[in-house]
Amino acid sequence: MSEERLEAERKTHKTIELDHGGGGRAMHALVEELFLGALGNDYLREMNDSALVELPGSRIAMTTDSYVVDPVIFPGGDIGSLAVHGTVNDLAMRGARPLYLTAGFILEEGLDFALLRRIVESMGEAARRAGAPVVAGDTKVVPRGKADKIYINTSGVGVVRPGARIGGQYARAGDVVLINGPIGDHGMAVLCKRDGLALENEIVSDSAPLNELVGRMLDACPDIHVLRDPTRGGVGATLNEIAMQSSVGMRLHEEMLPVRDDVAGACELLGFDPLYVANEGKVLVIAPAEAENALLSAMRGHKLGEGACRIGEVVAEEPGRVVMRTRIGGLRVVDMLRGEQLPRIC
C-alpha cells in the first residue's frame, strides 16, 4: 500500500470497525500504525504468516490465529477443523513441518454441549490428520450475549526445512505465480450457509491442511520464493501484499484463474468478485519460471493440487501493483480493498 493511502486510512477512523479485521487497507493501516508501532521488531516487520526463529541447530516457525467464523458449522468443515487447518497452513507457508499446536476457547454461556463436543472432536481429528497434536490449551466462559457461541485461538510451532528461504519479501521479476486449484470455495460456502441460500449445487469449503502438499512441492523445487495461503481478502489482497513486500509488480490473466461454475454463479448473483473471496485450502506459489513444470507436476500428483495451474507472473514494472489482463484483452488494476467483502468467514 502506498504511503499516501496508508496515511488516508490512518486519518479515517477513531473507533474499530469490521473493516479493520478484513485483510484490506484498513487492517494494514491498523497493523502498521498501532501494532507495529507498539510491538514492532524484526520478526513482525516481515509481515509474513509466521515468524522464523533461529535455535541452536535448527529454525522453527511460530504463528497464532483466532477464528470467529459464522456459522460455526458449514459445508466442508467447522470452526474446530478450520482453526487447525489455518494454523498448520501458516506454518507450511514458511516451509515448516508443523509439530505442535495450542488451543484457547472462548465459550458463551448457554452454548449447546453437544455442539461443543462435535467441534472439539472435529478439531482433534484435524490435528491428527495434520500430524500436529494440540499439546496445551485454555478455556474461558463469558456471559450470555458477550460472544457468539464460540471463538477459538490457536498457536503453532514447526521446524523449517533446511535451506528453505521462503517469505513474501522474496518474489523476483521473472517468477511465475501458481495456485493449487479453484478459488473462492470457502468464503462462498460460509456465506451461502449463513444466509440460507439454496443453490442448485451446494458449495463446499476447501478447508484442508496443506503441509503435505507443500512438502512435495519443496521436494520438487527447493528454491520456491513465496508461499502464501489467500485467506482473508482472497487472491487479490494476498498478491497485493506480496507485491508490496517484494517491491515488484504482478500480472494476472483472467482466463487462467480457476473458479468453479457454482462459485462464479453465486458471486455473480450476489455481486462479489472471486478474486477477493477467502480460501482455506489454497496456496499461492511464486517460484522461478524454470521450475514451473516440476512444481505443477508435483502439485497435480496430490489430491489437494489436482487443479494446479499458472495464473500469472512477477514483473519489475509498477512495483507494488497487481494488474490483470481481462478476457477481452484489456487491463484491470486489482487493488487491495479497504475491508472485506465477507466478514467473519474465518
XYZ file of N, CA, C and O in Angstrom, residues 132-327:
784
model
N -0.039 -32.800 13.884
C 0.348 -31.728 14.806
C -0.605 -31.739 16.001
O -1.651 -31.082 15.974
N -0.296 -32.482 17.059
C -1.211 -32.591 18.196
C -1.366 -31.282 18.963
O -0.455 -30.450 18.994
N -2.538 -31.109 19.574
C -2.781 -29.980 20.472
C -2.215 -30.346 21.833
O -2.718 -31.252 22.505
N -1.166 -29.659 22.255
C -0.430 -30.063 23.457
C -0.687 -29.152 24.651
O -0.232 -29.443 25.764
N -1.403 -28.057 24.478
C -1.743 -27.172 25.595
C -2.981 -26.385 25.207
O -3.272 -26.195 24.024
N -3.741 -25.943 26.225
C -4.964 -25.218 25.913
C -5.475 -24.410 27.083
O -4.932 -24.449 28.192
N -6.533 -23.667 26.820
C -7.148 -22.828 27.837
C -8.615 -22.662 27.486
O -8.990 -22.683 26.307
N -9.455 -22.505 28.493
C -10.890 -22.323 28.289
C -11.387 -21.176 29.154
O -11.069 -21.102 30.350
N -12.157 -20.282 28.543
C -12.824 -19.213 29.273
C -14.292 -19.205 28.867
O -14.643 -19.505 27.723
N -15.168 -18.865 29.808
C -16.596 -18.741 29.543
C -17.021 -17.313 29.843
O -16.689 -16.777 30.905
N -17.743 -16.693 28.895
C -18.225 -15.328 29.083
C -19.743 -15.354 29.173
O -20.391 -16.300 28.715
N -20.345 -14.327 29.788
C -21.803 -14.328 29.966
C -22.560 -14.372 28.646
O -22.060 -13.954 27.602
N -23.770 -14.880 28.723
C -24.649 -14.962 27.557
C -24.745 -13.589 26.879
O -24.929 -12.565 27.544
N -24.589 -13.574 25.548
C -24.675 -12.326 24.804
C -23.354 -11.596 24.662
O -23.275 -10.584 23.948
N -22.286 -12.078 25.301
C -20.980 -11.412 25.229
C -20.055 -12.069 24.204
O -18.902 -11.668 24.055
N -20.548 -13.078 23.513
C -19.805 -13.724 22.421
C -20.840 -14.344 21.497
O -22.044 -14.239 21.744
N -20.385 -14.992 20.444
C -21.294 -15.659 19.522
C -20.940 -17.140 19.498
O -20.154 -17.600 18.684
N -21.459 -17.865 20.466
C -21.274 -19.308 20.645
C -19.837 -19.647 21.067
O -19.590 -20.042 22.193
N -18.888 -19.541 20.119
C -17.526 -19.987 20.413
C -16.522 -19.264 19.530
O -16.755 -19.083 18.327
N -15.433 -18.807 20.122
C -14.272 -18.304 19.403
C -13.085 -19.190 19.778
O -12.988 -19.658 20.927
N -12.191 -19.418 18.841
C -11.027 -20.272 19.093
C -9.759 -19.550 18.679
O -9.694 -18.971 17.590
N -8.758 -19.574 19.547
C -7.422 -19.098 19.195
C -6.486 -20.301 19.160
O -6.523 -21.155 20.059
N -5.675 -20.384 18.126
C -4.682 -21.452 18.037
C -3.306 -20.859 17.784
O -3.165 -19.826 17.128
N -2.298 -21.515 18.320
C -0.905 -21.189 18.016
C -0.212 -22.464 17.585
O -0.675 -23.575 17.889
N 0.884 -22.308 16.861
C 1.587 -23.488 16.378
C 3.068 -23.243 16.218
O 3.506 -22.098 16.033
N 3.836 -24.319 16.323
C 5.266 -24.265 16.053
C 5.609 -25.405 15.103
O 4.969 -26.455 15.096
N 6.615 -25.164 14.267
C 7.064 -26.187 13.342
C 8.533 -26.006 13.033
O 9.098 -24.922 13.264
N 9.150 -27.036 12.528
C 10.571 -26.981 12.193
C 10.713 -26.711 10.692
O 10.047 -27.328 9.872
N 11.564 -25.745 10.361
C 11.721 -25.298 8.983
C 12.681 -26.216 8.243
O 13.743 -26.594 8.774
N 12.321 -26.565 7.026
C 13.172 -27.405 6.191
C 14.528 -26.727 5.980
O 14.586 -25.534 5.648
N 15.621 -27.462 6.152
C 16.951 -26.870 5.935
C 17.074 -26.281 4.531
O 16.680 -26.902 3.545
N 17.597 -25.081 4.451
C 17.817 -24.430 3.170
C 16.643 -23.644 2.633
O 16.801 -22.861 1.692
N 15.446 -23.832 3.214
C 14.274 -23.113 2.728
C 14.402 -21.628 3.042
O 14.747 -21.248 4.159
N 14.115 -20.805 2.060
C 14.155 -19.344 2.215
C 12.898 -18.797 1.556
O 12.894 -18.411 0.406
N 11.825 -18.818 2.327
C 10.501 -18.537 1.794
C 9.871 -17.390 2.577
O 9.837 -17.400 3.804
N 9.365 -16.399 1.860
C 8.698 -15.281 2.510
C 8.167 -14.314 1.480
O 8.589 -14.305 0.317
N 7.229 -13.487 1.898
C 6.619 -12.544 0.988
C 7.573 -11.538 0.395
O 7.262 -10.906 -0.619
N 8.739 -11.383 0.980
C 9.734 -10.411 0.520
C 10.665 -10.967 -0.550
O 11.540 -10.246 -1.032
N 10.476 -12.225 -0.972
C 11.452 -12.860 -1.859
C 10.972 -13.037 -3.304
O 11.663 -13.674 -4.109
N 9.813 -12.502 -3.676
C 9.366 -12.593 -5.063
C 10.311 -11.800 -5.958
O 10.787 -10.722 -5.589
N 10.594 -12.329 -7.146
C 11.535 -11.696 -8.070
C 10.920 -11.604 -9.472
O 10.193 -12.498 -9.897
N 11.247 -10.531 -10.188
C 10.777 -10.388 -11.565
C 11.201 -11.602 -12.378
O 12.335 -12.070 -12.272
N 10.277 -12.135 -13.168
C 10.525 -13.346 -13.939
C 9.946 -14.590 -13.300
O 9.823 -15.625 -13.959
N 9.581 -14.528 -12.015
C 8.951 -15.663 -11.349
C 7.563 -15.916 -11.925
O 6.910 -15.003 -12.466
N 7.086 -17.147 -11.775
C 5.712 -17.477 -12.144
C 4.849 -17.525 -10.888
O 5.348 -17.734 -9.773
N 3.551 -17.301 -11.074
C 2.584 -17.366 -9.975
C 1.658 -18.544 -10.245
O 0.960 -18.576 -11.267
N 1.659 -19.520 -9.335
C 0.841 -20.727 -9.466
C -0.154 -20.800 -8.313
O 0.028 -20.166 -7.269
N -1.199 -21.600 -8.501
C -2.144 -21.892 -7.422
C -2.574 -23.343 -7.556
O -2.548 -23.904 -8.658
N -2.969 -23.965 -6.452
C -3.238 -25.401 -6.481
C -4.671 -25.781 -6.831
O -5.012 -26.972 -6.823
N -5.523 -24.801 -7.148
C -6.882 -25.162 -7.545
C -7.835 -23.985 -7.510
O -7.426 -22.837 -7.318
N -9.148 -24.252 -7.686
C -10.149 -23.189 -7.801
C -10.233 -22.310 -6.564
O -10.034 -22.762 -5.431
N -10.555 -21.035 -6.798
C -10.593 -20.049 -5.725
C -12.032 -19.725 -5.315
O -12.974 -19.932 -6.074
N -12.166 -19.226 -4.082
C -13.440 -18.705 -3.598
C -14.362 -19.700 -2.935
O -15.436 -19.322 -2.444
N -13.989 -20.976 -2.870
C -14.899 -22.002 -2.343
C -15.281 -21.744 -0.879
O -16.458 -21.843 -0.514
N -14.294 -21.450 -0.042
C -14.585 -21.340 1.392
C -15.515 -20.168 1.695
O -16.541 -20.326 2.368
N -15.156 -18.998 1.198
C -15.969 -17.824 1.502
C -17.403 -17.969 1.048
O -18.348 -17.610 1.766
N -17.610 -18.511 -0.142
C -18.970 -18.656 -0.644
C -19.728 -19.768 0.070
O -20.942 -19.686 0.250
N -19.020 -20.824 0.498
C -19.681 -21.888 1.270
C -20.216 -21.338 2.582
O -21.349 -21.622 2.991
N -19.395 -20.527 3.263
C -19.812 -19.941 4.542
C -20.959 -18.961 4.332
O -21.956 -18.964 5.070
N -20.840 -18.094 3.318
C -21.878 -17.094 3.085
C -23.216 -17.746 2.746
O -24.259 -17.351 3.277
N -23.203 -18.737 1.853
C -24.450 -19.383 1.463
C -25.114 -20.067 2.650
O -26.343 -20.029 2.797
N -24.311 -20.695 3.509
C -24.862 -21.326 4.707
C -25.408 -20.276 5.664
O -26.504 -20.439 6.226
N -24.669 -19.194 5.853
C -25.078 -18.137 6.784
C -26.405 -17.511 6.369
O -27.274 -17.248 7.206
N -26.543 -17.254 5.057
C -27.721 -16.545 4.569
C -28.827 -17.469 4.083
O -29.855 -17.005 3.586
N -28.607 -18.798 4.215
C -29.642 -19.744 3.827
C -29.931 -19.760 2.344
O -31.075 -19.988 1.930
N -28.908 -19.534 1.517
C -29.094 -19.515 0.071
C -29.137 -20.941 -0.469
O -28.186 -21.702 -0.299
N -30.208 -21.300 -1.087
C -30.369 -22.655 -1.635
C -30.013 -22.635 -3.118
O -30.818 -22.239 -3.962
N -28.792 -23.038 -3.433
C -28.344 -23.113 -4.818
C -28.570 -24.520 -5.347
O -28.786 -25.472 -4.587
N -28.506 -24.664 -6.656
C -28.721 -25.979 -7.262
C -27.705 -26.984 -6.751
O -28.045 -28.133 -6.461
N -26.440 -26.564 -6.632
C -25.394 -27.412 -6.079
C -24.802 -26.735 -4.846
O -24.448 -25.558 -4.896
N -24.724 -27.474 -3.760
C -24.164 -26.902 -2.534
C -22.671 -26.634 -2.699
O -21.913 -27.482 -3.157
N -22.240 -25.430 -2.346
C -20.824 -25.071 -2.390
C -20.169 -25.554 -1.102
O -20.683 -25.313 -0.004
N -19.037 -26.233 -1.242
C -18.349 -26.842 -0.108
C -17.021 -26.135 0.115
O -16.272 -25.859 -0.835
N -16.705 -25.847 1.360
C -15.442 -25.204 1.704
C -14.257 -26.062 1.280
O -14.328 -27.292 1.287
N -13.155 -25.397 0.951
C -11.925 -26.107 0.598
C -10.994 -26.278 1.797
O -9.835 -26.669 1.630
N -11.480 -26.011 3.003
C -10.640 -26.074 4.206
C -9.894 -27.402 4.290
O -10.498 -28.478 4.265
N -8.556 -27.327 4.386
C -7.717 -28.534 4.389
C -6.313 -28.176 4.850
O -5.874 -27.029 4.711
N -5.573 -29.155 5.392
C -4.173 -28.914 5.767
C -3.261 -29.053 4.548
O -3.312 -30.048 3.823
N -2.419 -28.063 4.321
C -1.595 -28.017 3.112
C -0.159 -28.478 3.342
O 0.645 -28.449 2.407
N 0.178 -28.902 4.546
C 1.592 -29.184 4.847
C 2.155 -30.336 4.021
O 3.309 -30.291 3.580
N 1.369 -31.363 3.781
C 1.869 -32.488 2.987
C 2.082 -32.070 1.537
O 3.100 -32.419 0.910
N 1.150 -31.317 0.980
C 1.299 -30.810 -0.387
C 2.537 -29.920 -0.504
O 3.320 -30.056 -1.453
N 2.728 -29.028 0.454
C 3.889 -28.135 0.424
C 5.183 -28.936 0.489
O 6.160 -28.623 -0.196
N 5.194 -29.990 1.290
C 6.390 -30.832 1.359
C 6.751 -31.418 0.008
O 7.918 -31.439 -0.389
N 5.756 -31.899 -0.725
C 6.016 -32.445 -2.069
C 6.525 -31.355 -3.013
O 7.389 -31.603 -3.862
N 5.968 -30.170 -2.892
C 6.402 -29.066 -3.744
C 7.856 -28.701 -3.473
O 8.633 -28.456 -4.406
N 8.236 -28.688 -2.205
C 9.619 -28.350 -1.869
C 10.583 -29.456 -2.281
O 11.742 -29.183 -2.602
N 10.108 -30.686 -2.289
C 10.946 -31.763 -2.826
C 11.229 -31.528 -4.306
O 12.340 -31.776 -4.792
N 10.208 -31.045 -5.029
C 10.356 -30.819 -6.468
C 11.129 -29.550 -6.778
O 11.831 -29.476 -7.793
N 11.008 -28.545 -5.909
C 11.676 -27.258 -6.143
C 12.052 -26.637 -4.801
O 11.259 -25.896 -4.220
N 13.258 -26.901 -4.307
C 13.670 -26.320 -3.020
C 13.799 -24.805 -3.068
O 13.858 -24.160 -2.013
N 13.798 -24.228 -4.277
C 14.033 -22.794 -4.438
C 12.732 -21.999 -4.579
O 12.720 -20.940 -5.201
N 11.628 -22.487 -4.024
C 10.400 -21.700 -4.009
C 10.657 -20.389 -3.263
O 11.252 -20.387 -2.188
N 10.192 -19.279 -3.825
C 10.449 -17.972 -3.216
C 9.361 -17.560 -2.230
O 9.655 -17.032 -1.155
N 8.093 -17.762 -2.609
C 6.972 -17.323 -1.771
C 5.901 -18.399 -1.753
O 5.567 -18.979 -2.792
N 5.367 -18.666 -0.567
C 4.161 -19.463 -0.384
C 3.211 -18.635 0.468
O 3.621 -18.062 1.481
N 1.961 -18.561 0.072
C 1.004 -17.788 0.873
C -0.382 -18.361 0.661
O -0.794 -18.591 -0.477
N -1.119 -18.604 1.747
C -2.498 -19.063 1.614
C -3.419 -17.841 1.585
O -3.423 -17.038 2.508
N -4.178 -17.681 0.513
C -5.001 -16.482 0.330
C -6.324 -16.580 1.090
O -7.369 -16.911 0.526
N -6.276 -16.300 2.367
C -7.463 -16.404 3.223
C -8.238 -15.092 3.177
O -8.851 -14.771 2.177
N -8.239 -14.310 4.257
C -8.974 -13.033 4.248
C -8.482 -12.139 3.107
O -7.293 -11.938 2.941
N -9.408 -11.610 2.351
C -9.043 -10.763 1.220
C -8.780 -11.530 -0.049
O -8.637 -10.928 -1.123
N -8.699 -12.860 0.024
C -8.551 -13.691 -1.156
C -7.256 -13.484 -1.918
O -6.285 -12.903 -1.420
N -7.246 -13.954 -3.154
C -6.060 -13.883 -4.004
C -5.687 -12.434 -4.290
O -4.510 -12.070 -4.316
N -6.688 -11.579 -4.480
C -6.414 -10.189 -4.810
C -5.628 -9.476 -3.735
O -4.590 -8.851 -4.008
N -6.093 -9.550 -2.484
C -5.398 -8.877 -1.392
C -4.039 -9.506 -1.130
O -3.051 -8.804 -0.870
N -3.961 -10.833 -1.208
C -2.714 -11.523 -0.904
C -1.612 -11.159 -1.891
O -0.469 -10.898 -1.503
N -1.928 -11.122 -3.182
C -0.916 -10.749 -4.172
C -0.506 -9.292 -4.027
O 0.655 -8.941 -4.268
N -1.422 -8.425 -3.612
C -1.053 -7.041 -3.327
C -0.053 -6.973 -2.173
O 0.919 -6.212 -2.220
N -0.289 -7.764 -1.140
C 0.642 -7.796 -0.005
C 2.034 -8.216 -0.460
O 3.042 -7.597 -0.085
N 2.105 -9.281 -1.255
C 3.405 -9.784 -1.715
C 4.086 -8.764 -2.613
O 5.298 -8.536 -2.516
N 3.319 -8.139 -3.507
C 3.887 -7.132 -4.404
C 4.512 -5.994 -3.614
O 5.589 -5.491 -3.964
N 3.858 -5.600 -2.524
C 4.400 -4.522 -1.694
C 5.609 -4.990 -0.898
O 6.607 -4.273 -0.772
N 5.538 -6.196 -0.346
C 6.666 -6.709 0.433
C 7.925 -6.830 -0.414
O 9.031 -6.544 0.054
N 7.771 -7.272 -1.660
C 8.919 -7.536 -2.521
C 9.249 -6.384 -3.469
O 10.237 -6.461 -4.203
N 8.406 -5.345 -3.468
C 8.597 -4.206 -4.382
C 8.683 -4.671 -5.838
O 9.614 -4.346 -6.575
N 7.691 -5.469 -6.226
C 7.588 -5.962 -7.602
C 6.169 -5.734 -8.095
O 5.258 -5.418 -7.314
N 5.968 -5.916 -9.398
C 4.634 -5.892 -9.961
C 4.130 -7.302 -10.185
O 4.914 -8.258 -10.265
N 2.827 -7.456 -10.269
C 2.194 -8.751 -10.547
C 1.300 -8.621 -11.768
O 0.574 -7.630 -11.906
N 1.345 -9.613 -12.639
C 0.475 -9.671 -13.809
C -0.341 -10.954 -13.764
O 0.220 -12.051 -13.770
N -1.665 -10.816 -13.725
C -2.562 -11.962 -13.743
C -3.252 -12.047 -15.102
O -3.312 -11.058 -15.840
N -3.799 -13.229 -15.394
C -4.524 -13.447 -16.643
C -5.890 -14.019 -16.289
O -5.994 -15.123 -15.734
N -6.939 -13.262 -16.590
C -8.287 -13.642 -16.155
C -8.679 -15.023 -16.658
O -9.308 -15.801 -15.926
N -8.306 -15.351 -17.891
C -8.726 -16.652 -18.438
C -8.033 -17.819 -17.753
O -8.462 -18.965 -17.883
N -6.954 -17.548 -17.015
C -6.238 -18.612 -16.315
C -6.770 -18.845 -14.898
O -6.450 -19.869 -14.284
N -7.546 -17.904 -14.353
C -7.993 -18.020 -12.963
C -9.005 -19.153 -12.827
O -10.055 -19.127 -13.475
N -8.725 -20.140 -11.976
C -9.664 -21.259 -11.823
C -10.770 -20.912 -10.820
O -10.516 -20.645 -9.649
N -12.007 -20.906 -11.296
C -13.177 -20.657 -10.446
C -14.245 -21.668 -10.829
O -14.600 -21.806 -12.007
N -14.763 -22.402 -9.851
C -15.824 -23.358 -10.140
C -17.070 -22.618 -10.644
O -17.368 -21.501 -10.207
N -17.835 -23.283 -11.506
C -19.017 -22.654 -12.076
C -20.012 -22.229 -10.997
O -20.622 -21.155 -11.093
N -20.201 -23.085 -9.967
C -21.180 -22.732 -8.935
C -20.719 -21.534 -8.113
O -21.522 -20.680 -7.731
N -19.411 -21.444 -7.855
C -18.876 -20.293 -7.127
C -18.977 -19.032 -7.970
O -19.382 -17.965 -7.488
N -18.628 -19.135 -9.245
C -18.735 -17.985 -10.144
C -20.177 -17.505 -10.233
O -20.454 -16.297 -10.213
N -21.126 -18.458 -10.321
C -22.533 -18.090 -10.401
C -23.022 -17.404 -9.145
O -23.754 -16.406 -9.209
N -22.624 -17.939 -7.981
C -23.038 -17.332 -6.717
C -22.442 -15.935 -6.561
O -23.110 -15.005 -6.106
N -21.180 -15.779 -6.949
C -20.535 -14.471 -6.872
C -21.250 -13.468 -7.777
O -21.499 -12.318 -7.391
N -21.594 -13.905 -8.998
C -22.277 -13.010 -9.923
C -23.650 -12.618 -9.385
O -24.059 -11.453 -9.457
N -24.353 -13.572 -8.809
C -25.681 -13.322 -8.258
C -25.634 -12.322 -7.115
O -26.494 -11.442 -6.994
N -24.596 -12.431 -6.265
C -24.515 -11.620 -5.048
C -23.640 -10.384 -5.198
O -23.534 -9.586 -4.265
N -22.987 -10.247 -6.355
C -22.179 -9.060 -6.586
C -20.793 -9.111 -5.974
O -20.225 -8.068 -5.645
N -20.217 -10.323 -5.845
C -18.880 -10.477 -5.291
C -17.880 -10.800 -6.387
O -18.236 -11.341 -7.437
N -16.633 -10.488 -6.138
C -15.534 -10.807 -7.049
C -14.771 -11.983 -6.470
O -14.231 -11.880 -5.363
N -14.693 -13.123 -7.171
C -13.990 -14.290 -6.622
C -12.539 -14.002 -6.231
O -11.996 -14.680 -5.356
N -11.925 -13.009 -6.861
C -10.536 -12.678 -6.528
C -10.374 -12.260 -5.075
O -9.283 -12.378 -4.512
N -11.443 -11.761 -4.462
C -11.359 -11.253 -3.096
C -12.092 -12.141 -2.092
O -12.277 -11.742 -0.941
N -12.525 -13.319 -2.525
C -13.233 -14.236 -1.635
C -12.222 -15.174 -0.969
O -11.298 -15.678 -1.614
N -12.412 -15.426 0.320
C -11.447 -16.190 1.115
C -11.375 -17.657 0.700
O -12.353 -18.264 0.262
N -10.180 -18.214 0.873
C -9.899 -19.629 0.655
C -9.255 -20.183 1.924
O -8.578 -19.462 2.644
N -9.430 -21.479 2.178
C -8.792 -22.100 3.345
C -8.064 -23.388 2.992
O -7.622 -24.105 3.881
N -7.913 -23.658 1.694
C -7.163 -24.837 1.276
C -6.386 -24.567 0.005
O -6.087 -25.483 -0.754
N -6.060 -23.294 -0.208
C -5.333 -22.911 -1.409
C -4.000 -22.277 -1.035
O -3.880 -21.628 0.005
N -3.011 -22.475 -1.924
C -1.689 -21.894 -1.715
C -1.242 -21.224 -3.003
O -1.295 -21.814 -4.080
N -0.840 -19.967 -2.882
C -0.194 -19.255 -3.969
C 1.290 -19.577 -3.923
O 1.913 -19.516 -2.852
N 1.852 -19.915 -5.061
C 3.255 -20.319 -5.155
C 3.955 -19.377 -6.126
O 3.517 -19.225 -7.269
N 5.029 -18.755 -5.674
C 5.838 -17.896 -6.540
C 7.240 -18.489 -6.576
O 7.888 -18.645 -5.543
N 7.669 -18.844 -7.780
C 8.913 -19.596 -7.935
C 9.550 -19.248 -9.275
O 8.898 -18.688 -10.168
N 10.834 -19.592 -9.461
C 11.487 -19.342 -10.755
C 10.737 -20.007 -11.903
O 10.208 -21.118 -11.754
N 10.699 -19.346 -13.047
C 9.943 -19.851 -14.190
C 10.397 -21.237 -14.619
O 9.586 -22.066 -15.054
N 11.698 -21.521 -14.486
C 12.206 -22.816 -14.933
C 11.710 -23.978 -14.065
O 11.832 -25.146 -14.443
N 11.127 -23.666 -12.898
C 10.611 -24.713 -12.014
C 9.126 -24.976 -12.227
O 8.559 -25.853 -11.571
N 8.490 -24.254 -13.139
C 7.033 -24.340 -13.295
C 6.562 -25.763 -13.570
O 5.654 -26.269 -12.888
N 7.119 -26.428 -14.533
C 6.638 -27.761 -14.901
C 6.817 -28.768 -13.772
O 5.922 -29.582 -13.501
N 7.970 -28.712 -13.101
C 8.215 -29.639 -11.994
C 7.242 -29.389 -10.849
O 6.720 -30.332 -10.232
N 6.980 -28.137 -10.572
C 6.060 -27.812 -9.491
C 4.634 -28.226 -9.822
O 3.931 -28.825 -8.990
N 4.182 -27.927 -11.021
C 2.825 -28.305 -11.398
C 2.647 -29.816 -11.382
O 1.603 -30.331 -10.954
N 3.660 -30.539 -11.802
C 3.587 -31.998 -11.772
C 3.473 -32.505 -10.339
O 2.659 -33.391 -10.039
N 4.284 -31.943 -9.439
C 4.238 -32.356 -8.035
C 2.897 -32.009 -7.402
O 2.316 -32.806 -6.651
N 2.382 -30.834 -7.709
C 1.110 -30.410 -7.140
C -0.035 -31.271 -7.644
O -0.899 -31.713 -6.869
N -0.059 -31.542 -8.938
C -1.159 -32.321 -9.513
C -1.137 -33.775 -9.090
O -2.147 -34.486 -9.217
N -0.013 -34.228 -8.563
C 0.080 -35.592 -8.055
C -0.475 -35.750 -6.653
O -0.481 -36.861 -6.108
N -0.956 -34.661 -6.045
C -1.550 -34.704 -4.705
C -3.020 -34.327 -4.822
O -3.391 -33.465 -5.630
N -3.872 -34.930 -4.010
C -5.313 -34.688 -4.141
C -5.698 -33.235 -3.899
O -6.742 -32.775 -4.386
N -4.874 -32.491 -3.137
C -5.178 -31.080 -2.901
C -4.598 -30.171 -3.976
O -4.740 -28.947 -3.891
N -3.945 -30.759 -4.972
C -3.351 -29.952 -6.025
C -3.748 -30.386 -7.417
O -3.101 -30.000 -8.395
N -4.803 -31.180 -7.531
C -5.189 -31.718 -8.836
C -5.542 -30.619 -9.840
O -5.392 -30.804 -11.043
N -6.005 -29.471 -9.337
C -6.366 -28.372 -10.233
C -5.296 -27.306 -10.343
O -5.595 -26.166 -10.742
N -4.057 -27.652 -10.038
C -2.971 -26.662 -10.047
C -2.769 -26.068 -11.427
O -2.867 -26.757 -12.444
N -2.473 -24.778 -11.466
C -2.260 -24.093 -12.731
C -1.479 -22.807 -12.507
O -1.324 -22.342 -11.378
N -1.010 -22.259 -13.595
C -0.348 -20.953 -13.568
C -1.408 -19.875 -13.747
O -2.316 -20.010 -14.570
N -1.304 -18.782 -12.973
C -2.277 -17.694 -13.113
C -1.617 -16.357 -13.450
O -2.319 -15.379 -13.724
N -0.285 -16.296 -13.439
C 0.361 -15.028 -13.756
C 1.857 -15.088 -13.577
O 2.447 -16.169 -13.464
N 2.470 -13.900 -13.536
C 3.919 -13.809 -13.382
C 4.277 -12.530 -12.629
O 3.460 -11.616 -12.488
N 5.502 -12.506 -12.151
C 6.038 -11.348 -11.436
C 6.841 -10.507 -12.424
O 7.601 -11.055 -13.239
N 6.657 -9.186 -12.357
C 7.347 -8.288 -13.282
C 8.037 -7.177 -12.493
O 7.722 -6.931 -11.325
N 8.968 -6.520 -13.151
C 9.691 -5.418 -12.497
C 8.901 -4.115 -12.565
O 9.085 -3.238 -11.711
N 8.011 -3.983 -13.567
C 7.286 -2.734 -13.753
C 6.223 -2.532 -12.675
O 5.670 -3.489 -12.153
N 5.937 -1.290 -12.386
C 4.895 -0.890 -11.441
C 4.982 -1.653 -10.122
O 4.053 -2.374 -9.745
N 6.093 -1.525 -9.409
C 6.235 -2.238 -8.138
C 5.110 -1.898 -7.156
O 4.704 -0.741 -7.041
N 4.625 -2.941 -6.487
C 3.549 -2.777 -5.526
C 2.163 -2.817 -6.119
O 1.177 -2.650 -5.404
N 2.045 -3.063 -7.434
C 0.739 -3.046 -8.084
C 0.457 -4.400 -8.747
O 1.342 -5.018 -9.314
N -0.805 -4.817 -8.684
C -1.268 -6.041 -9.340
C -2.206 -5.641 -10.477
O -3.163 -4.886 -10.269
N -1.925 -6.131 -11.676
C -2.730 -5.817 -12.854
C -3.158 -7.121 -13.511
O -2.378 -8.074 -13.582
N -4.400 -7.180 -13.981
C -4.913 -8.386 -14.631
C -5.315 -8.080 -16.072
O -6.007 -7.084 -16.337
N -4.876 -8.949 -16.989
C -5.346 -8.855 -18.372
C -6.676 -9.587 -18.458
O -6.776 -10.764 -18.121
N -7.712 -8.879 -18.882
C -9.049 -9.445 -18.922
C -9.232 -10.354 -20.137
O -8.397 -10.391 -21.039
N -10.337 -11.056 -20.158
C -10.609 -11.981 -21.261
C -10.735 -11.266 -22.599
O -10.483 -11.857 -23.645
